[in-house]
Coordinates of N, CA and C in Angstrom, one line a residue:
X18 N -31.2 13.2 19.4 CA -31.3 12.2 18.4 C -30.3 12.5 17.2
X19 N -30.6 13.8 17.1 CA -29.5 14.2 15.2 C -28.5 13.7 16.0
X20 N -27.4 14.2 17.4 CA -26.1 14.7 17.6 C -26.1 13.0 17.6
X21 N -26.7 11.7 18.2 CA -26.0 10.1 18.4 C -25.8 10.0 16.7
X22 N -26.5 10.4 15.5 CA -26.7 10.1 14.1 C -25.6 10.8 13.8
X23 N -25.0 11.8 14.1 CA -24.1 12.4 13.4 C -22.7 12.0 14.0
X24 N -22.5 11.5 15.4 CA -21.7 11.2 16.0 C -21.3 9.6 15.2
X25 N -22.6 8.9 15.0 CA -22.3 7.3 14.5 C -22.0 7.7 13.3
X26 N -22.6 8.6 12.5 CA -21.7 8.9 11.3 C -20.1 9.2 11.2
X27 N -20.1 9.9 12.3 CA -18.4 10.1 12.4 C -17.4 9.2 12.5
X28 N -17.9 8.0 13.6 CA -17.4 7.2 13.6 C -17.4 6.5 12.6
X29 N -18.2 6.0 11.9 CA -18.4 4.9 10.5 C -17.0 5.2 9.1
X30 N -17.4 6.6 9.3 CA -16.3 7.3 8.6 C -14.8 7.5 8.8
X31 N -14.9 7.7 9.8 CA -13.7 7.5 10.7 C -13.2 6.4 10.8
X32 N -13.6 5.3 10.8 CA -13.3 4.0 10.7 C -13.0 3.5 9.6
X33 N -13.8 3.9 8.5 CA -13.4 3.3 6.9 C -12.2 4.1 6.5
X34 N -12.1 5.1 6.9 CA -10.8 6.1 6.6 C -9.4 5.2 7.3
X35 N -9.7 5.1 8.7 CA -8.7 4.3 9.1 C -8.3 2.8 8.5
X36 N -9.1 2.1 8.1 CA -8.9 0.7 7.8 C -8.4 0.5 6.0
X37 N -9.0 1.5 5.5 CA -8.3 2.3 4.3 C -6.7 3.0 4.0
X38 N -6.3 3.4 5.3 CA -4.9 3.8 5.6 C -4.5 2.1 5.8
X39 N -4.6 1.6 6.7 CA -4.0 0.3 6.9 C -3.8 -0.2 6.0
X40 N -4.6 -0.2 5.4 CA -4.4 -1.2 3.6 C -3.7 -0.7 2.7
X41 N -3.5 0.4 2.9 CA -2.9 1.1 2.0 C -1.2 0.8 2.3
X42 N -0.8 1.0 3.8 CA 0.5 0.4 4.5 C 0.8 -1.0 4.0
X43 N -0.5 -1.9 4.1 CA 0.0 -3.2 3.9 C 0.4 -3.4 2.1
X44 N -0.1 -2.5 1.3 CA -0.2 -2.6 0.2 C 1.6 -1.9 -0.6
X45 N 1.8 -0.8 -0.2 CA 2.8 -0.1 0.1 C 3.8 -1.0 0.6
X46 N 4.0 -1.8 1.7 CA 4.9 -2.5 2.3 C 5.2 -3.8 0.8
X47 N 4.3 -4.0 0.4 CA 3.6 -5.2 -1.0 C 4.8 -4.7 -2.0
X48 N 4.4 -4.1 -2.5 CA 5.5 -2.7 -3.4 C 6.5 -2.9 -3.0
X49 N 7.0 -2.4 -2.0 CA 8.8 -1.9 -1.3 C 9.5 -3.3 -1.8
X50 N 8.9 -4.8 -1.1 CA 9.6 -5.8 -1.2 C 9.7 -6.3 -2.5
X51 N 8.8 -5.8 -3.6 CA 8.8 -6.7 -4.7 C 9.9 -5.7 -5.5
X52 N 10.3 -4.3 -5.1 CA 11.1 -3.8 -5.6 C 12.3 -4.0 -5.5
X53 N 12.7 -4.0 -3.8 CA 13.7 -4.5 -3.8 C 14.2 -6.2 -4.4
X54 N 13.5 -7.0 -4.7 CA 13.2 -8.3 -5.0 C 14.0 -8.3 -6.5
X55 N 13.0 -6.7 -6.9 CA 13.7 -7.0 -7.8 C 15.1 -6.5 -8.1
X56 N 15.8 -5.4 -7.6 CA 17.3 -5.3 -7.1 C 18.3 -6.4 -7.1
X57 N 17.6 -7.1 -5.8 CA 18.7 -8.4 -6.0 C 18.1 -9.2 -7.3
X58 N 17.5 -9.2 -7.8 CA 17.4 -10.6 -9.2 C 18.0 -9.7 -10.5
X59 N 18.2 -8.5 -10.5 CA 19.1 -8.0 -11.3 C 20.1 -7.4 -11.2
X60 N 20.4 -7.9 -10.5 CA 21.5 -8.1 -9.8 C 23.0 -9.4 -9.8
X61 N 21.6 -10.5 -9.9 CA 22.0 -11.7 -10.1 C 22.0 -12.3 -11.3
X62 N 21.3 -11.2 -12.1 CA 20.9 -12.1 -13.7 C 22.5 -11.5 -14.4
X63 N 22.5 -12.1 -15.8 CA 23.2 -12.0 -16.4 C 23.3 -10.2 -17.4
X64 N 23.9 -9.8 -18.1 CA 24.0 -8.6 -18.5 C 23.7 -7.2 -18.0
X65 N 23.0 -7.8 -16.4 CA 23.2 -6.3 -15.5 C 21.2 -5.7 -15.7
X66 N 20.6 -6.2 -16.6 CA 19.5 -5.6 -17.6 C 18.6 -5.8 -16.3
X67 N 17.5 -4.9 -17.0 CA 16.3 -4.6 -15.4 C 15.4 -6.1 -15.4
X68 N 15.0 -6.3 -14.1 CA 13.9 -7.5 -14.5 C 12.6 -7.1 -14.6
X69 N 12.5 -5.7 -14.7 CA 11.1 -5.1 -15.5 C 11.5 -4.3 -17.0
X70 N 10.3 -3.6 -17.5 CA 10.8 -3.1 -18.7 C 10.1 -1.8 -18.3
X71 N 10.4 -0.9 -18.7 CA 9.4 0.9 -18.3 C 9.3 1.5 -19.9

């Protein structure tokens, strides 16, 4: 009985770990494009200047 409880625990965990990496990919992919996004629009703006501020 403990080893099915500890095994369903594994998996549970194992699974939120995985679906937590994915989101994190999809979130990361989120980022990359709005970065480059922003490349080309300052790119295209006038005086060269960033289209964020740091």
């Amino acid at each position: 009985m403990l080893l099915i409880v500890l095994v369903l625990l594994l998996a549970i965990i194992l699974g939120g770990v995985g679906f937590a990496i994915h989101a994190l990919w999809w979130i990361a992919l989120a980022v990359l494009v709005l970065w480059l996004l922003g490349f080309v629009f300052a790119a295209g703006g006038r005086g060269g200047g960033r289209w964020y501020r740091w």
